[in-house]
Amino acid sequence: METQDRAFAVVTGASSGIGYELAKCCADNGFDLLICADEPAVQDAADQLSVNGAGVEDIETDLSTPGGVTQLYAAIKGRTVHALLANAGIGLGGAFLDQDFTKVRKIIDTNVTGTLDLVQRVGRDMRSQGQGRMLITGSVAGLMPGTYQAVYNGTKALLDSFAYALRAELNDTGVTVTCLMPGATETDFFDRAEMLDTKIGTKKKQSAESVAKTGFEAMMRGEGQVVTGWENKLRAAISHLLPNTVLAEQHRKEAAPGTAVPRP
């Protein structure tokens, strides 16, 4: 149950990975929570997050559908949202022409349509109340053509750009927007994206805990963006220097099926 002396945060994609760790950062720093995911594991996440005294509510719903976004927004019940951490996202590996378009559409509807719908609803409330923080999980993947991950990278390119634009539109309103831009992270993302036979899917990655901590702290400082980890900062810098044709070929080597390498 929400307590009067704690702020209130909404976190999507919070059953595991970066989303769970973002929710944990909120709980550890004085927020009560409404967490959302499209799987029953969100209930277990809520139990774990409430251990240290945070009020945590959970809702299992699919944000790739208008009804799912409506259901989550209704669960806010008119409360003041001090922080929205829009983290829900999915991917899919393999060649675009070989992909099931139902899965392609779900990536777009989850990563883009559902995220923007929720951000608009909550963002309007924040603007009216004159305060609020939003964290949108973009990606360094949005800075480069995603060969064998084309749709996912495209959705992240939109989110990266959108976050900066929305931040500028909300200047002087008391509402801040932070774009979290991680690279490959130790989560179940690559398993769900059917990419465990790729180099990027099997190599060592940054921990979800460190990514979330960096993103949460940037949000609390009101920063516009944060790229996590020195390797990803380097990738981001290189993406502004190399032609897209070169970047696309580099991504091919990382994401092409059958390129998996065993870990030491």
CSV table of N, CA, C and O in Angstrom, one decimal, residues 10-24 26 34-39 63 72 83-91 107 110-112 114-116 118-119 134-139 152 155-156 159 178-183 185 187-189 192 208 211-213 215-216 219:
chain,number,residue,atom,x,y,z
A,10,VAL,N,6.1,4.7,-11.3
A,10,VAL,CA,5.6,3.7,-12.2
A,10,VAL,C,6.7,3.1,-13.1
A,10,VAL,O,7.4,3.9,-13.7
A,11,VAL,N,6.9,1.8,-13.1
A,11,VAL,CA,8.0,1.2,-13.8
A,11,VAL,C,7.5,0.1,-14.7
A,11,VAL,O,6.8,-0.8,-14.2
A,12,THR,N,7.7,0.2,-16.0
A,12,THR,CA,7.3,-0.9,-16.9
A,12,THR,C,8.4,-1.8,-17.3
A,12,THR,O,9.6,-1.5,-17.2
A,13,GLY,N,8.0,-3.1,-17.6
A,13,GLY,CA,9.0,-4.1,-17.9
A,13,GLY,C,9.8,-4.4,-16.7
A,13,GLY,O,11.0,-4.7,-16.8
A,14,ALA,N,9.1,-4.5,-15.6
A,14,ALA,CA,9.8,-4.6,-14.3
A,14,ALA,C,9.9,-6.0,-13.7
A,14,ALA,O,10.3,-6.1,-12.5
A,15,SER,N,9.6,-7.0,-14.4
A,15,SER,CA,9.6,-8.4,-13.8
A,15,SER,C,11.0,-8.9,-13.7
A,15,SER,O,11.3,-9.8,-12.9
A,16,SER,N,12.0,-8.4,-14.5
A,16,SER,CA,13.3,-8.9,-14.5
A,16,SER,C,14.2,-7.8,-15.2
A,16,SER,O,13.8,-6.8,-15.7
A,17,GLY,N,15.5,-8.1,-15.2
A,17,GLY,CA,16.5,-7.3,-16.0
A,17,GLY,C,16.6,-5.9,-15.5
A,17,GLY,O,16.5,-5.5,-14.3
A,18,ILE,N,16.8,-5.0,-16.5
A,18,ILE,CA,16.9,-3.6,-16.2
A,18,ILE,C,15.7,-3.0,-15.5
A,18,ILE,O,15.8,-2.2,-14.6
A,19,GLY,N,14.5,-3.4,-15.9
A,19,GLY,CA,13.3,-2.9,-15.3
A,19,GLY,C,13.2,-3.2,-13.9
A,19,GLY,O,12.8,-2.4,-13.0
A,20,TYR,N,13.5,-4.5,-13.5
A,20,TYR,CA,13.5,-4.9,-12.1
A,20,TYR,C,14.5,-4.1,-11.3
A,20,TYR,O,14.2,-3.6,-10.2
A,21,GLU,N,15.7,-3.9,-11.9
A,21,GLU,CA,16.7,-3.2,-11.1
A,21,GLU,C,16.4,-1.7,-11.0
A,21,GLU,O,16.7,-1.0,-10.0
A,22,LEU,N,15.7,-1.1,-12.0
A,22,LEU,CA,15.2,0.3,-11.9
A,22,LEU,C,14.2,0.4,-10.8
A,22,LEU,O,14.2,1.4,-10.0
A,23,ALA,N,13.3,-0.6,-10.7
A,23,ALA,CA,12.3,-0.6,-9.7
A,23,ALA,C,12.9,-0.7,-8.3
A,23,ALA,O,12.5,0.0,-7.3
A,24,LYS,N,14.0,-1.5,-8.2
A,24,LYS,CA,14.7,-1.7,-7.0
A,24,LYS,C,15.4,-0.4,-6.5
A,24,LYS,O,15.3,0.0,-5.3
A,26,CYS,N,14.3,2.6,-7.2
A,26,CYS,CA,13.2,3.4,-6.7
A,26,CYS,C,12.8,3.0,-5.3
A,26,CYS,O,12.7,3.9,-4.4
A,34,LEU,N,4.3,1.2,-8.6
A,34,LEU,CA,3.4,0.4,-9.4
A,34,LEU,C,4.2,-0.2,-10.5
A,34,LEU,O,4.8,0.6,-11.3
A,35,ILE,N,4.4,-1.5,-10.6
A,35,ILE,CA,5.2,-2.1,-11.6
A,35,ILE,C,4.4,-2.9,-12.5
A,35,ILE,O,3.3,-3.5,-12.2
A,36,CYS,N,4.8,-3.0,-13.8
A,36,CYS,CA,4.1,-3.7,-14.8
A,36,CYS,C,5.0,-4.6,-15.6
A,36,CYS,O,6.1,-4.3,-15.9
A,37,ALA,N,4.4,-5.7,-16.1
A,37,ALA,CA,5.1,-6.6,-17.1
A,37,ALA,C,4.1,-7.4,-17.7
A,37,ALA,O,2.9,-7.5,-17.3
A,38,ASP,N,4.4,-8.1,-18.8
A,38,ASP,CA,3.5,-8.9,-19.5
A,38,ASP,C,3.6,-10.4,-19.1
A,38,ASP,O,3.2,-11.3,-19.9
A,39,GLU,N,4.1,-10.7,-17.9
A,39,GLU,CA,4.2,-12.1,-17.5
A,39,GLU,C,4.0,-12.2,-16.0
A,39,GLU,O,4.1,-11.2,-15.2
A,63,LEU,N,1.6,-4.1,-22.8
A,63,LEU,CA,1.6,-2.7,-23.2
A,63,LEU,C,1.7,-2.5,-24.8
A,63,LEU,O,1.7,-1.4,-25.3
A,72,LEU,N,-3.0,-0.1,-17.3
A,72,LEU,CA,-2.0,0.3,-16.5
A,72,LEU,C,-2.3,1.8,-16.0
A,72,LEU,O,-2.1,2.1,-14.8
A,83,ALA,N,7.6,9.8,-10.7
A,83,ALA,CA,8.6,9.2,-11.7
A,83,ALA,C,8.0,8.2,-12.5
A,83,ALA,O,7.3,7.3,-12.0
A,84,LEU,N,8.1,8.3,-13.8
A,84,LEU,CA,7.7,7.2,-14.8
A,84,LEU,C,9.0,6.7,-15.4
A,84,LEU,O,9.7,7.4,-16.1
A,85,LEU,N,9.2,5.4,-15.3
A,85,LEU,CA,10.4,4.7,-15.9
A,85,LEU,C,9.8,3.8,-16.9
A,85,LEU,O,9.4,2.7,-16.7
A,86,ALA,N,9.8,4.3,-18.2
A,86,ALA,CA,9.3,3.6,-19.3
A,86,ALA,C,10.3,2.7,-19.9
A,86,ALA,O,11.1,3.1,-20.8
A,87,ASN,N,10.4,1.4,-19.4
A,87,ASN,CA,11.5,0.5,-19.8
A,87,ASN,C,11.0,-0.7,-20.6
A,87,ASN,O,11.9,-1.3,-21.2
A,88,ALA,N,9.7,-0.9,-20.7
A,88,ALA,CA,9.3,-2.1,-21.4
A,88,ALA,C,9.8,-2.2,-22.8
A,88,ALA,O,9.7,-1.1,-23.6
A,89,GLY,N,10.3,-3.3,-23.3
A,89,GLY,CA,10.8,-3.4,-24.6
A,89,GLY,C,11.2,-4.8,-25.0
A,89,GLY,O,11.6,-5.6,-24.1
A,90,ILE,N,11.0,-5.2,-26.2
A,90,ILE,CA,11.4,-6.5,-26.7
A,90,ILE,C,12.2,-6.4,-28.0
A,90,ILE,O,12.2,-5.4,-28.7
A,91,GLY,N,12.8,-7.5,-28.4
A,91,GLY,CA,13.6,-7.5,-29.6
A,91,GLY,C,13.4,-8.8,-30.4
A,91,GLY,O,12.7,-9.7,-29.9
A,107,ILE,N,7.0,-5.9,-31.6
A,107,ILE,CA,8.1,-5.1,-31.2
A,107,ILE,C,7.8,-3.6,-31.4
A,107,ILE,O,8.0,-2.8,-30.5
A,110,THR,N,5.1,-2.6,-28.8
A,110,THR,CA,5.6,-2.5,-27.4
A,110,THR,C,6.6,-1.4,-27.2
A,110,THR,O,6.4,-0.5,-26.3
A,111,ASN,N,7.6,-1.4,-28.0
A,111,ASN,CA,8.7,-0.4,-27.9
A,111,ASN,C,8.3,1.0,-28.2
A,111,ASN,O,8.8,1.9,-27.5
A,112,VAL,N,7.5,1.2,-29.2
A,112,VAL,CA,7.2,2.6,-29.6
A,112,VAL,C,5.7,3.0,-29.3
A,112,VAL,O,5.5,3.9,-28.4
A,114,GLY,N,3.1,1.6,-27.5
A,114,GLY,CA,2.7,1.5,-26.1
A,114,GLY,C,3.5,2.5,-25.2
A,114,GLY,O,2.9,3.1,-24.3
A,115,THR,N,4.8,2.6,-25.5
A,115,THR,CA,5.6,3.5,-24.7
A,115,THR,C,5.1,5.0,-24.9
A,115,THR,O,5.0,5.7,-23.9
A,116,LEU,N,4.9,5.4,-26.1
A,116,LEU,CA,4.5,6.8,-26.4
A,116,LEU,C,3.1,7.1,-25.8
A,116,LEU,O,2.9,8.2,-25.3
A,118,LEU,N,1.7,5.7,-23.2
A,118,LEU,CA,1.8,5.8,-21.7
A,118,LEU,C,2.5,7.1,-21.4
A,118,LEU,O,2.1,7.8,-20.4
A,119,VAL,N,3.6,7.4,-22.0
A,119,VAL,CA,4.3,8.7,-21.8
A,119,VAL,C,3.4,9.9,-22.0
A,119,VAL,O,3.5,10.8,-21.2
A,134,MET,N,10.8,11.6,-15.9
A,134,MET,CA,10.6,10.5,-16.8
A,134,MET,C,11.9,9.9,-17.3
A,134,MET,O,12.8,10.7,-17.6
A,135,LEU,N,12.0,8.6,-17.2
A,135,LEU,CA,13.2,7.9,-17.7
A,135,LEU,C,12.7,7.0,-18.9
A,135,LEU,O,11.8,6.1,-18.6
A,136,ILE,N,13.2,7.2,-20.1
A,136,ILE,CA,12.9,6.4,-21.2
A,136,ILE,C,14.1,5.5,-21.6
A,136,ILE,O,15.2,6.1,-21.8
A,137,THR,N,13.9,4.2,-21.6
A,137,THR,CA,15.0,3.3,-22.0
A,137,THR,C,15.1,3.2,-23.5
A,137,THR,O,14.4,2.6,-24.2
A,138,GLY,N,16.1,4.0,-24.0
A,138,GLY,CA,16.5,3.9,-25.4
A,138,GLY,C,17.6,2.9,-25.5
A,138,GLY,O,17.6,1.8,-24.9
A,139,SER,N,18.6,3.2,-26.3
A,139,SER,CA,19.7,2.3,-26.5
A,139,SER,C,20.8,2.9,-27.4
A,139,SER,O,20.4,3.6,-28.3
A,152,TYR,N,14.3,-3.7,-34.2
A,152,TYR,CA,14.6,-3.3,-32.8
A,152,TYR,C,15.4,-2.1,-32.8
A,152,TYR,O,15.1,-1.1,-32.1
A,155,THR,N,13.4,0.9,-33.7
A,155,THR,CA,12.5,1.4,-32.6
A,155,THR,C,13.3,2.2,-31.6
A,155,THR,O,12.8,3.2,-31.0
A,156,LYS,N,14.5,1.8,-31.3
A,156,LYS,CA,15.3,2.5,-30.3
A,156,LYS,C,15.8,3.8,-30.9
A,156,LYS,O,16.0,4.8,-30.1
A,159,LEU,N,13.0,6.1,-30.1
A,159,LEU,CA,12.9,6.5,-28.7
A,159,LEU,C,14.0,7.4,-28.3
A,159,LEU,O,13.8,8.4,-27.5
A,178,THR,N,14.8,11.9,-19.2
A,178,THR,CA,16.1,11.3,-19.3
A,178,THR,C,16.1,10.1,-20.2
A,178,THR,O,15.2,9.2,-20.0
A,179,CYS,N,17.0,10.0,-21.2
A,179,CYS,CA,17.1,8.9,-22.0
A,179,CYS,C,18.2,8.0,-21.6
A,179,CYS,O,19.4,8.4,-21.6
A,180,LEU,N,17.9,6.8,-21.1
A,180,LEU,CA,18.9,5.8,-20.7
A,180,LEU,C,19.3,5.0,-21.9
A,180,LEU,O,18.5,4.4,-22.6
A,181,MET,N,20.6,5.0,-22.2
A,181,MET,CA,21.1,4.4,-23.5
A,181,MET,C,22.1,3.3,-23.1
A,181,MET,O,23.3,3.5,-23.2
A,182,PRO,N,21.7,2.1,-22.7
A,182,PRO,CA,22.6,1.0,-22.5
A,182,PRO,C,23.0,0.3,-23.8
A,182,PRO,O,22.4,0.6,-24.8
A,183,GLY,N,24.0,-0.5,-23.7
A,183,GLY,CA,24.3,-1.5,-24.7
A,183,GLY,C,23.8,-2.8,-24.4
A,183,GLY,O,22.9,-3.0,-23.6
A,185,THR,N,23.2,-6.0,-22.4
A,185,THR,CA,23.1,-6.1,-20.9
A,185,THR,C,22.8,-7.5,-20.5
A,185,THR,O,22.0,-8.2,-21.3
A,187,THR,N,20.6,-9.7,-19.4
A,187,THR,CA,19.2,-10.0,-19.1
A,187,THR,C,18.7,-11.2,-19.9
A,187,THR,O,19.5,-11.8,-20.7
A,188,ASP,N,17.4,-11.4,-19.9
A,188,ASP,CA,16.9,-12.5,-20.7
A,188,ASP,C,16.5,-12.0,-22.1
A,188,ASP,O,15.9,-12.7,-22.9
A,189,PHE,N,16.9,-10.7,-22.4
A,189,PHE,CA,16.5,-10.1,-23.7
A,189,PHE,C,16.9,-11.0,-24.9
A,189,PHE,O,16.2,-11.2,-25.8
A,192,ARG,N,14.9,-14.2,-25.3
A,192,ARG,CA,13.5,-13.9,-25.8
A,192,ARG,C,13.6,-13.4,-27.3
A,192,ARG,O,12.6,-13.6,-28.0
A,208,ALA,N,22.7,-5.7,-15.4
A,208,ALA,CA,21.5,-4.9,-15.3
A,208,ALA,C,21.5,-4.0,-14.1
A,208,ALA,O,21.0,-2.9,-14.2
A,211,VAL,N,23.6,-0.9,-14.9
A,211,VAL,CA,22.9,-0.1,-15.9
A,211,VAL,C,21.8,0.7,-15.2
A,211,VAL,O,21.6,1.9,-15.4
A,212,ALA,N,21.0,0.0,-14.4
A,212,ALA,CA,19.9,0.7,-13.8
A,212,ALA,C,20.3,1.7,-12.8
A,212,ALA,O,19.7,2.8,-12.7
A,213,LYS,N,21.3,1.5,-12.0
A,213,LYS,CA,21.9,2.4,-11.1
A,213,LYS,C,22.3,3.7,-11.8
A,213,LYS,O,22.0,4.8,-11.3
A,215,GLY,N,21.3,4.8,-14.7
A,215,GLY,CA,20.1,5.5,-15.3
A,215,GLY,C,19.3,6.2,-14.2
A,215,GLY,O,18.8,7.3,-14.4
A,216,PHE,N,19.1,5.5,-13.1
A,216,PHE,CA,18.3,6.1,-12.0
A,216,PHE,C,18.9,7.4,-11.5
A,216,PHE,O,18.3,8.4,-11.3
A,219,MET,N,18.5,10.1,-13.9
A,219,MET,CA,17.1,10.6,-13.8
A,219,MET,C,16.9,11.6,-12.6
A,219,MET,O,16.3,12.6,-12.7
